[in-house]
XYZ file of C-alpha atoms in Angstrom:
588
model
C 33.066 -4.978 -43.542
C 33.472 -4.678 -39.860
C 36.940 -4.766 -38.230
C 37.648 -7.500 -35.633
C 37.662 -4.666 -32.955
C 34.236 -3.517 -33.918
C 32.864 -7.039 -33.935
C 34.325 -7.612 -30.432
C 32.666 -4.366 -29.199
C 29.282 -5.331 -30.627
C 29.532 -8.808 -28.944
C 30.249 -7.307 -25.614
C 27.263 -4.865 -25.766
C 23.889 -6.504 -24.857
C 21.269 -6.616 -27.486
C 18.055 -4.660 -27.009
C 16.148 -8.051 -26.513
C 18.585 -9.088 -23.774
C 18.297 -5.709 -22.150
C 14.526 -5.887 -22.174
C 14.520 -9.470 -20.603
C 16.659 -8.175 -17.733
C 14.380 -4.932 -17.150
C 11.665 -4.672 -14.609
C 9.174 -4.208 -17.547
C 9.826 -7.775 -18.631
C 9.027 -8.997 -15.187
C 5.889 -6.953 -15.130
C 4.711 -8.234 -18.577
C 5.449 -11.846 -17.683
C 3.543 -11.547 -14.408
C 0.546 -10.075 -16.318
C 0.746 -12.926 -18.924
C 0.776 -15.678 -16.257
C -2.164 -14.031 -14.387
C -4.121 -13.923 -17.571
C -3.437 -17.594 -18.205
C -4.613 -18.449 -14.781
C -7.813 -16.525 -15.355
C -8.505 -18.378 -18.625
C -9.360 -21.558 -16.575
C -11.257 -21.908 -13.285
C -8.619 -22.421 -10.552
C -10.381 -23.634 -7.471
C -9.474 -21.870 -4.224
C -9.453 -23.270 -0.647
C -12.352 -21.932 1.195
C -11.322 -19.375 3.905
C -12.728 -17.193 6.745
C -15.504 -14.664 5.720
C -15.135 -16.084 2.219
C -18.487 -14.676 1.094
C -17.193 -11.126 1.245
C -15.910 -11.436 -2.439
C -19.359 -12.499 -3.653
C -20.167 -8.778 -3.334
C -18.345 -8.268 -6.549
C -20.506 -10.830 -8.435
C -23.668 -9.005 -7.217
C -22.330 -5.587 -8.168
C -21.096 -6.814 -11.570
C -24.469 -8.426 -12.421
C -26.163 -5.135 -11.435
C -23.832 -3.120 -13.519
C -24.517 -5.285 -16.566
C -28.205 -4.630 -15.946
C -27.597 -0.954 -16.342
C -27.517 -0.091 -12.495
C -24.879 2.458 -11.330
C -23.186 1.963 -7.996
C -24.253 4.615 -5.400
C -26.809 6.068 -7.975
C -29.010 2.851 -8.155
C -27.883 0.970 -5.250
C -26.012 1.488 -1.889
C -22.371 0.385 -1.717
C -20.086 0.142 1.293
C -17.203 1.455 -0.828
C -16.474 3.006 -4.156
C -17.320 1.677 -7.487
C -14.017 1.315 -9.337
C -13.276 -2.121 -8.055
C -16.812 -3.287 -9.188
C -16.473 -1.977 -12.653
C -12.953 -3.432 -13.049
C -14.314 -6.782 -11.868
C -17.220 -6.663 -14.312
C -14.945 -5.818 -17.248
C -12.473 -8.456 -16.322
C -15.316 -11.051 -15.930
C -16.360 -10.423 -19.449
C -12.878 -10.978 -20.787
C -12.236 -14.086 -18.444
C -15.710 -15.716 -17.858
C -14.023 -18.797 -16.449
C -11.909 -16.972 -13.997
C -12.327 -17.844 -10.239
C -14.215 -14.842 -8.651
C -11.725 -14.396 -5.847
C -8.834 -14.185 -8.293
C -10.715 -11.796 -10.559
C -11.612 -9.552 -7.646
C -8.078 -9.654 -6.248
C -6.264 -8.995 -9.558
C -8.595 -6.638 -11.267
C -6.970 -3.488 -9.836
C -3.838 -4.388 -11.699
C -5.562 -2.858 -14.697
C -4.782 0.451 -12.929
C -1.761 -0.146 -10.716
C 0.247 -2.081 -13.428
C 0.394 0.775 -15.839
C 1.079 3.303 -13.040
C 3.835 1.127 -11.543
C 5.280 0.739 -15.138
C 5.653 4.545 -15.171
C 7.405 4.561 -11.869
C 9.968 1.936 -12.835
C 10.351 3.635 -16.212
C 11.562 6.708 -14.381
C 13.560 4.927 -11.687
C 15.507 2.513 -14.004
C 17.142 5.515 -15.768
C 19.256 5.878 -12.688
C 19.256 2.380 -11.159
C 17.714 -0.870 -12.544
C 18.424 -2.465 -9.197
C 16.377 0.184 -7.445
C 13.593 -0.277 -9.972
C 13.536 -4.019 -9.274
C 13.645 -3.336 -5.537
C 10.519 -1.216 -5.884
C 8.681 -3.543 -8.257
C 9.187 -6.863 -6.556
C 7.336 -6.156 -3.376
C 4.457 -4.592 -5.415
C 4.108 -7.790 -7.470
C 4.311 -9.969 -4.191
C 1.406 -8.052 -2.650
C -0.648 -7.708 -5.800
C -0.422 -11.355 -7.059
C -0.804 -13.127 -3.736
C -4.431 -12.525 -2.638
C -3.987 -12.544 1.069
C -4.167 -10.195 3.995
C -1.266 -9.487 6.355
C -3.358 -9.983 9.458
C -4.720 -13.334 10.797
C -8.484 -13.721 11.413
C -8.650 -17.495 11.804
C -6.235 -20.345 12.879
C -6.841 -22.602 9.953
C -5.134 -21.868 6.499
C -7.537 -20.790 3.744
C -8.144 -18.015 1.199
C -8.721 -14.462 2.209
C -11.848 -13.704 0.474
C -12.510 -10.675 2.577
C -11.009 -7.134 2.736
C -10.214 -7.108 -0.967
C -10.853 -3.506 -1.474
C -8.739 -2.659 1.610
C -5.835 -4.646 0.072
C -6.231 -2.667 -3.217
C -6.131 0.690 -1.513
C -2.938 -0.395 0.207
C -1.494 -1.469 -3.246
C -2.517 1.979 -4.753
C -0.906 3.713 -1.836
C 2.245 1.677 -2.521
C 2.307 3.047 -6.035
C 1.528 6.610 -4.749
C 4.304 6.458 -2.163
C 6.769 5.079 -4.900
C 5.996 7.934 -7.108
C 6.185 10.695 -4.514
C 9.555 9.337 -3.146
C 11.351 8.141 -6.176
C 10.035 9.808 -9.471
C 11.998 12.776 -10.754
C 10.295 13.458 -14.040
C 7.568 15.953 -13.175
C 5.090 15.108 -15.921
C 5.164 11.393 -14.939
C 4.809 12.378 -11.228
C 1.792 14.563 -12.006
C 0.022 11.911 -13.862
C 0.736 9.133 -11.520
C -0.320 11.116 -8.438
C -3.450 12.266 -10.088
C -4.392 8.789 -11.302
C -3.648 7.084 -8.027
C -5.623 9.734 -6.148
C -8.682 9.226 -8.402
C -8.442 5.466 -8.042
C -8.131 5.750 -4.224
C -11.174 8.065 -4.148
C -13.345 5.618 -6.160
C -12.117 2.485 -4.389
C -12.430 3.553 -0.716
C -12.612 7.163 0.378
C -10.532 6.537 3.421
C -7.736 5.536 1.117
C -8.007 8.874 -0.523
C -7.674 10.467 2.942
C -4.478 8.508 3.689
C -3.240 9.386 0.069
C -3.834 13.076 0.715
C -1.715 12.957 3.818
C 1.203 11.372 1.783
C 0.816 14.120 -0.924
C 0.736 16.883 1.615
C 4.042 15.638 3.107
C 5.613 15.439 -0.284
C 4.408 18.982 -1.063
C 5.628 20.343 2.298
C 9.175 18.699 1.763
C 9.406 20.141 -1.717
C 9.349 16.726 -3.503
C 6.334 18.029 -5.343
C 6.609 21.651 -6.399
C 3.551 23.854 -6.261
C 2.815 23.718 -10.034
C 3.109 20.012 -10.061
C 0.800 19.697 -7.038
C -1.654 22.161 -8.690
C -1.680 20.280 -11.954
C -2.267 16.871 -10.128
C -5.065 18.481 -8.080
C -6.703 20.060 -11.227
C -6.599 16.639 -12.990
C -8.052 14.879 -9.969
C -10.929 17.341 -9.735
C -11.439 17.247 -13.509
C -12.078 13.439 -13.397
C -14.458 13.849 -10.537
C -16.294 16.703 -12.338
C -16.762 14.482 -15.351
C -18.057 11.647 -13.305
C -20.439 13.814 -11.530
C -21.826 15.579 -14.628
C -22.220 12.371 -16.481
C -24.014 10.147 -13.876
C -23.936 12.069 -10.441
C -21.455 9.405 -9.359
C -19.608 11.719 -6.852
C -22.443 13.178 -5.034
C -24.283 9.773 -4.871
C -20.993 8.173 -3.496
C -20.691 11.059 -0.952
C -24.237 10.532 0.200
C -23.635 6.835 0.810
C -20.479 7.683 2.775
C -22.581 10.111 4.963
C -25.228 7.356 5.565
C -22.496 4.902 6.523
C -21.014 7.540 9.009
C -24.638 7.933 10.444
C -24.776 4.217 10.997
C -21.267 3.841 12.342
C -21.007 6.167 15.319
C -17.934 4.521 17.043
C -15.278 6.855 18.307
C -11.963 7.033 16.487
C -9.492 6.677 19.294
C -10.287 2.972 20.207
C -10.007 2.138 16.452
C -6.678 3.868 16.102
C -5.417 1.860 19.074
C -6.661 -1.289 17.580
C -4.834 -0.636 14.318
C -1.708 0.124 16.163
C -1.978 -2.974 18.221
C -2.778 -5.257 15.218
C 0.352 -4.000 13.377
C 2.663 -3.698 16.304
C 5.134 -6.143 14.645
C 5.764 -3.570 12.052
C 5.170 -0.428 14.014
C 7.683 -1.138 16.778
C 10.836 -1.360 14.472
C 9.431 1.558 12.401
C 9.026 3.634 15.661
C 12.561 2.642 16.762
C 13.810 3.617 13.220
C 12.029 6.964 13.542
C 13.760 7.610 16.852
C 17.266 6.853 15.506
C 16.684 9.081 12.469
C 15.446 11.806 14.813
C 18.600 11.686 16.911
C 20.776 11.430 13.755
C 19.179 14.362 12.016
C 18.378 16.522 14.914
C 21.190 19.054 14.343
C 20.219 19.440 10.640
C 16.604 19.805 11.613
C 17.468 22.535 14.201
C 19.632 24.337 11.532
C 16.811 24.169 9.123
C 14.500 25.758 11.745
C 16.997 28.597 12.461
C 17.262 29.276 8.661
C 13.504 29.410 8.424
C 13.185 31.900 11.349
C 15.929 34.097 9.861
C 14.719 34.225 6.287
C 11.402 32.538 5.765
C 10.816 31.127 2.161
C 9.264 28.113 0.584
C 12.668 26.442 0.019
C 13.573 27.017 3.746
C 10.234 25.554 4.800
C 10.792 22.542 2.464
C 14.163 21.851 4.199
C 12.434 21.822 7.529
C 9.957 19.217 6.485
C 12.316 17.222 4.214
C 13.637 15.082 7.205
C 13.564 11.225 6.970
C 11.991 11.021 10.447
C 9.210 13.360 9.441
C 8.638 11.387 6.322
C 8.371 8.063 8.171
C 6.101 9.533 10.907
C 3.728 11.043 8.232
C 3.624 7.720 6.398
C 2.959 5.724 9.542
C 0.113 8.214 10.555
C -1.494 7.794 7.137
C -1.334 4.056 7.451
C -2.852 3.870 11.021
C -5.548 6.242 9.929
C -6.614 3.985 7.012
C -6.200 0.780 8.983
C -8.431 2.097 11.873
C -11.454 1.662 9.470
C -10.563 -1.808 8.167
C -11.162 -5.644 8.630
C -8.524 -7.427 6.528
C -5.883 -5.438 4.592
C -2.152 -5.391 3.488
C -1.365 -3.012 6.224
C 1.313 -0.222 5.774
C 2.959 -2.002 2.776
C 3.453 1.418 1.245
C 6.225 2.202 3.841
C 8.542 -0.125 1.703
C 9.366 2.482 -1.067
C 10.096 5.076 1.650
C 12.253 2.673 3.671
C 14.156 1.717 0.673
C 15.140 5.483 0.068
C 16.022 6.039 3.661
C 18.351 3.044 3.784
C 19.977 3.953 0.531
C 20.480 7.624 1.714
C 21.990 6.444 5.074
C 24.308 3.714 3.560
C 25.582 5.865 0.597
C 25.741 9.110 2.534
C 28.271 10.439 5.068
C 26.542 8.613 7.981
C 28.570 6.786 10.524
C 28.782 3.056 9.704
C 27.238 1.838 12.991
C 24.221 4.226 12.412
C 23.831 3.057 8.855
C 23.783 -0.525 9.923
C 21.165 0.186 12.801
C 19.001 1.932 10.132
C 19.261 -0.897 7.678
C 18.475 -3.534 10.369
C 15.392 -1.645 11.680
C 14.201 -1.001 8.101
C 14.407 -4.558 7.341
C 12.597 -5.459 10.525
C 9.750 -3.108 9.547
C 9.588 -4.435 5.979
C 9.714 -8.169 6.779
C 6.290 -8.739 8.643
C 3.878 -7.981 5.858
C 5.971 -9.792 3.298
C 6.412 -12.920 5.452
C 2.839 -12.920 6.570
C 1.438 -12.934 2.902
C 4.064 -15.620 1.788
C 3.286 -17.870 4.819
C -0.463 -17.549 4.440
C -0.273 -18.314 0.691
C 2.057 -21.293 1.278
C -0.228 -22.710 4.046
C -3.461 -22.266 2.058
C -2.192 -23.630 -1.321
C 0.065 -26.318 -0.169
C -2.504 -27.361 2.473
C -5.148 -27.628 -0.304
C -3.433 -30.619 -1.812
C -5.605 -32.989 0.486
C -8.745 -30.844 0.194
C -11.935 -32.078 -1.561
C -13.995 -29.987 -4.066
C -17.270 -28.635 -2.897
C -20.074 -30.457 -4.931
C -22.530 -28.145 -6.672
C -24.893 -27.908 -9.489
C -25.791 -24.219 -9.862
C -22.867 -22.165 -8.460
C -20.974 -21.582 -11.718
C -17.409 -20.412 -11.027
C -18.393 -19.312 -7.505
C -18.383 -23.018 -6.666
C -14.794 -23.461 -7.530
C -13.728 -23.978 -3.925
C -12.351 -26.813 -1.868
C -11.985 -27.722 1.791
C -10.762 -30.387 4.178
C -12.837 -33.526 3.942
C -13.533 -33.414 7.842
C -14.896 -29.908 7.420
C -17.018 -30.791 4.505
C -18.558 -33.595 6.569
C -19.003 -31.205 9.576
C -20.653 -28.640 7.214
C -23.351 -31.196 6.120
C -23.881 -32.438 9.745
C -24.299 -28.958 11.002
C -26.921 -28.096 8.344
C -28.888 -31.083 9.595
C -28.555 -29.889 13.268
C -29.643 -26.430 12.298
C -32.811 -27.863 10.751
C -33.610 -30.421 13.452
C -32.911 -28.018 16.401
C -34.113 -24.665 15.105
C -35.537 -23.460 18.519
C -32.034 -23.596 20.057
C -30.795 -21.228 17.333
C -33.914 -19.038 17.612
C -32.889 -18.685 21.276
C -29.343 -17.578 20.224
C -30.869 -15.012 17.919
C -33.351 -13.819 20.645
C -30.456 -13.171 22.985
C -28.610 -11.090 20.357
C -25.930 -13.766 19.977
C -24.364 -15.849 17.094
C -24.123 -19.590 17.663
C -20.375 -19.043 17.481
C -18.422 -15.857 17.930
C -16.465 -16.776 14.830
C -19.467 -18.115 12.956
C -18.815 -16.179 9.646
C -15.230 -17.148 9.803
C -15.888 -20.884 10.233
C -15.071 -22.765 7.090
C -17.945 -25.176 7.724
C -20.404 -22.275 7.806
C -19.093 -20.885 4.393
C -19.355 -24.315 2.890
C -22.759 -25.031 4.346
C -23.961 -21.524 3.151
C -22.881 -22.399 -0.494
C -24.709 -25.808 -0.264
C -27.790 -23.965 0.838
C -27.565 -21.639 -2.091
C -27.328 -24.546 -4.450
C -30.433 -26.203 -3.100
C -32.361 -22.892 -3.050
C -31.729 -22.512 -6.803
C -33.012 -25.983 -7.535
C -36.092 -25.291 -5.447
C -36.804 -21.892 -7.143
C -36.489 -23.517 -10.608
C -38.819 -26.314 -9.451
C -41.328 -23.682 -8.134
C -41.115 -21.741 -11.440
C -41.732 -24.869 -13.523
C -44.651 -26.110 -11.314
C -46.336 -22.743 -11.292
C -45.543 -21.297 -14.712
C -43.834 -18.202 -13.349
C -40.354 -16.618 -13.506
C -38.686 -14.732 -10.774
C -37.152 -11.828 -12.478
C -36.008 -9.912 -9.431
C -34.413 -11.818 -6.634
C -33.356 -10.573 -3.138
C -31.378 -12.534 -0.567
C -32.079 -11.153 3.032
C -28.481 -11.827 3.967
C -24.972 -10.309 3.722
C -24.650 -10.947 0.056
C -26.949 -11.769 -2.833
C -25.428 -14.154 -5.525
C -28.775 -15.410 -6.674
C -29.342 -12.928 -9.622
C -25.937 -13.660 -11.080
C -26.355 -17.385 -10.642
C -29.667 -17.528 -12.184
C -29.099 -14.799 -14.872
C -31.810 -12.484 -13.261
C -31.837 -9.134 -11.765
C -31.356 -7.745 -8.110
C -33.754 -5.013 -6.936
C -32.505 -1.513 -7.360
C -31.503 0.715 -4.320
C -31.054 -2.166 -1.881
C -27.671 -2.429 -0.501
C -24.951 -4.769 -1.158
C -22.781 -6.022 1.659
C -25.794 -5.947 3.965
C -24.400 -5.777 7.483
C -27.308 -4.204 9.381
C -24.936 -3.134 12.284
C -22.487 -1.289 9.861
C -23.528 -0.908 6.308
C -27.316 -0.815 5.955
C -28.953 2.663 6.420
C -32.698 2.720 7.293
C -34.820 2.054 4.163
C -35.945 5.191 2.317
C -38.956 5.322 -0.006
C -36.882 4.107 -3.031
C -35.819 0.982 -1.122
C -39.297 0.365 0.206
C -40.719 0.661 -3.264
C -38.018 -1.670 -4.746
C -38.869 -4.285 -1.876
C -42.596 -4.130 -2.579
C -41.979 -4.949 -6.212
C -39.430 -7.788 -5.793
C -40.600 -11.087 -7.038
C -38.956 -13.217 -4.416
C -37.061 -12.397 -1.330
C -35.178 -15.291 0.439
C -34.611 -15.682 4.221
C -31.828 -18.078 5.201
C -32.669 -20.092 8.213
C -29.658 -22.593 8.695
C -28.982 -21.114 11.139
C -31.310 -18.266 12.114
C -29.099 -15.447 13.282
C -29.571 -12.142 15.149
C -27.968 -10.512 12.262
C -30.375 -11.857 9.666
C -33.206 -11.277 11.931
C -32.263 -7.579 12.247
C -31.907 -7.225 8.564
C -35.360 -8.913 8.114
C -36.876 -6.367 10.561
C -35.681 -3.640 8.147
C -37.105 -5.190 5.017
C -40.284 -7.067 6.142
C -42.575 -4.075 6.640
C -42.125 -3.419 2.903
C -42.574 -7.093 1.985
C -45.912 -7.466 3.687
C -48.685 -7.642 2.912
C -47.797 -7.827 -0.828
C -45.776 -10.999 -0.393
C -46.487 -14.429 1.062
C -43.912 -16.287 3.203
C -43.399 -19.943 2.285
C -40.996 -22.558 3.119
C -38.719 -23.007 0.071
C -36.171 -25.492 1.312
C -35.137 -26.802 4.710
C -32.569 -23.837 4.975
C -34.472 -21.077 3.172
C -37.901 -19.475 3.578
C -39.036 -17.075 0.769
C -41.410 -14.132 0.378
C -43.122 -14.552 -2.867
C -45.011 -11.638 -4.418
C -48.709 -12.395 -4.373
C -49.427 -10.732 -7.735
C -46.969 -13.171 -9.318
C -48.793 -16.105 -7.630
C -52.137 -14.615 -8.794
C -51.054 -14.358 -12.299
C -49.831 -17.917 -12.257
C -53.037 -19.140 -10.934
C -55.168 -17.162 -13.589
C -52.961 -18.642 -16.265
C -53.265 -22.084 -14.915
C -57.086 -21.807 -14.856
C -57.353 -20.472 -18.406
């Protein structure tokens, strides 16, 4: 029997279950469970600016299920990892809203890696572990960018892979700054760098900058850095040997660089100006840290000059203002290539450590207070932006009306304000009745509106046009006894093959922006275009962008295809051999 004292001691000690409930792991598990439940049903999302950007995932996933390999069999603007994760998650959750599937699929990678980070950190401080985990969950769960690209509230269906890179960089930064177990550090760094490479290569460039800083400052010893690098290149070697994925991906990147010849400096300045609300307090914080640690920095330099060694070099680099400057540089480099992102959120794990070191160290109290205030000022802008945008979009959606559709599957699970739904329908009538006016816009190289692709009415009308076109194609197939096995949409994105359970032509680019992401067609592309069964041309409205894309593809479509009017908002190039086969079958 237990004595009364022993029973009292057992009552005072928390049970294993209670300890787990209070741990960051429980929060991570609960979050994953809630997200899984939300993906089991189709949760409509309020339509937002450039909403069609996430339809690329539907096109890519459909191609992957057809056996096509990104970069090997078709041109992609970014890496393949996000598309594969989306395709896998879509199989498990077929009713999941596509925007949520695309936004949350990377948690299959970042979730386990973050679990390893908090596992190591909570050994020393559960509070620290929660402080690292909570912002990560905020940015991973709420599918919104930190920047504004439209005045009305709506879902951010664009820049998803940019957000995912920032979330990966957050995990990488947390590992480099906070993990002490070398084995966990090596694995997390290698896995995060592989994921960054295969999501977007500019993210891997930014991640390399962070890793070099950690190595120079002695946070990642040479053996650990070598082990992580070997793991990274081993995975790349397997991918290359298996399906030539790496060389094909790099060829796509080189093709993109050839199309995008903009100089870097203006884009760096643009990235800095867009994130000034964060960079100004971060810059002031760096200045305070530089002044505060100048004497120790100078002393480290003298030691390095007197007796050079790796440890002396590490002490030179292991300065908080150098860490902060390097992280900011990595962030601006990455953001210079983006439209839509969760910019510089990976500063948060570093700022947490800087504040903790200053507050708990021997720093003067006024300096510690100044550091804490500036760090908070640099931390709040991205968090408040995402919270505000999500609240505006979802609370404002209470009065929204669903988009009526027949053929859009889960892609049609969207809603918008009644006045915008009415405007979308009216504009479709105007585009049809006054087509010469919009031809004039295209001839002048202008869009009807500078923010046309961000306008909610355009995105809603575009979905309605797709819905009508599918009805028309099915009616054409039934009337002529044919089946369009391969379908191309001569537009930014091509959801038709997924919506109709058909195939997209190989080699043709997804995310078809002719100004930034479509290289000149090679023989593989031209052959694929010649054999496509039907290629659709949107006409509501005619735009200079689609006209330029058509100029790239039309030489391969003629003379083997005949152009017909499919609907009031779509023309179509139908393969003549297909029509001839249908006519012969009808005659017999």
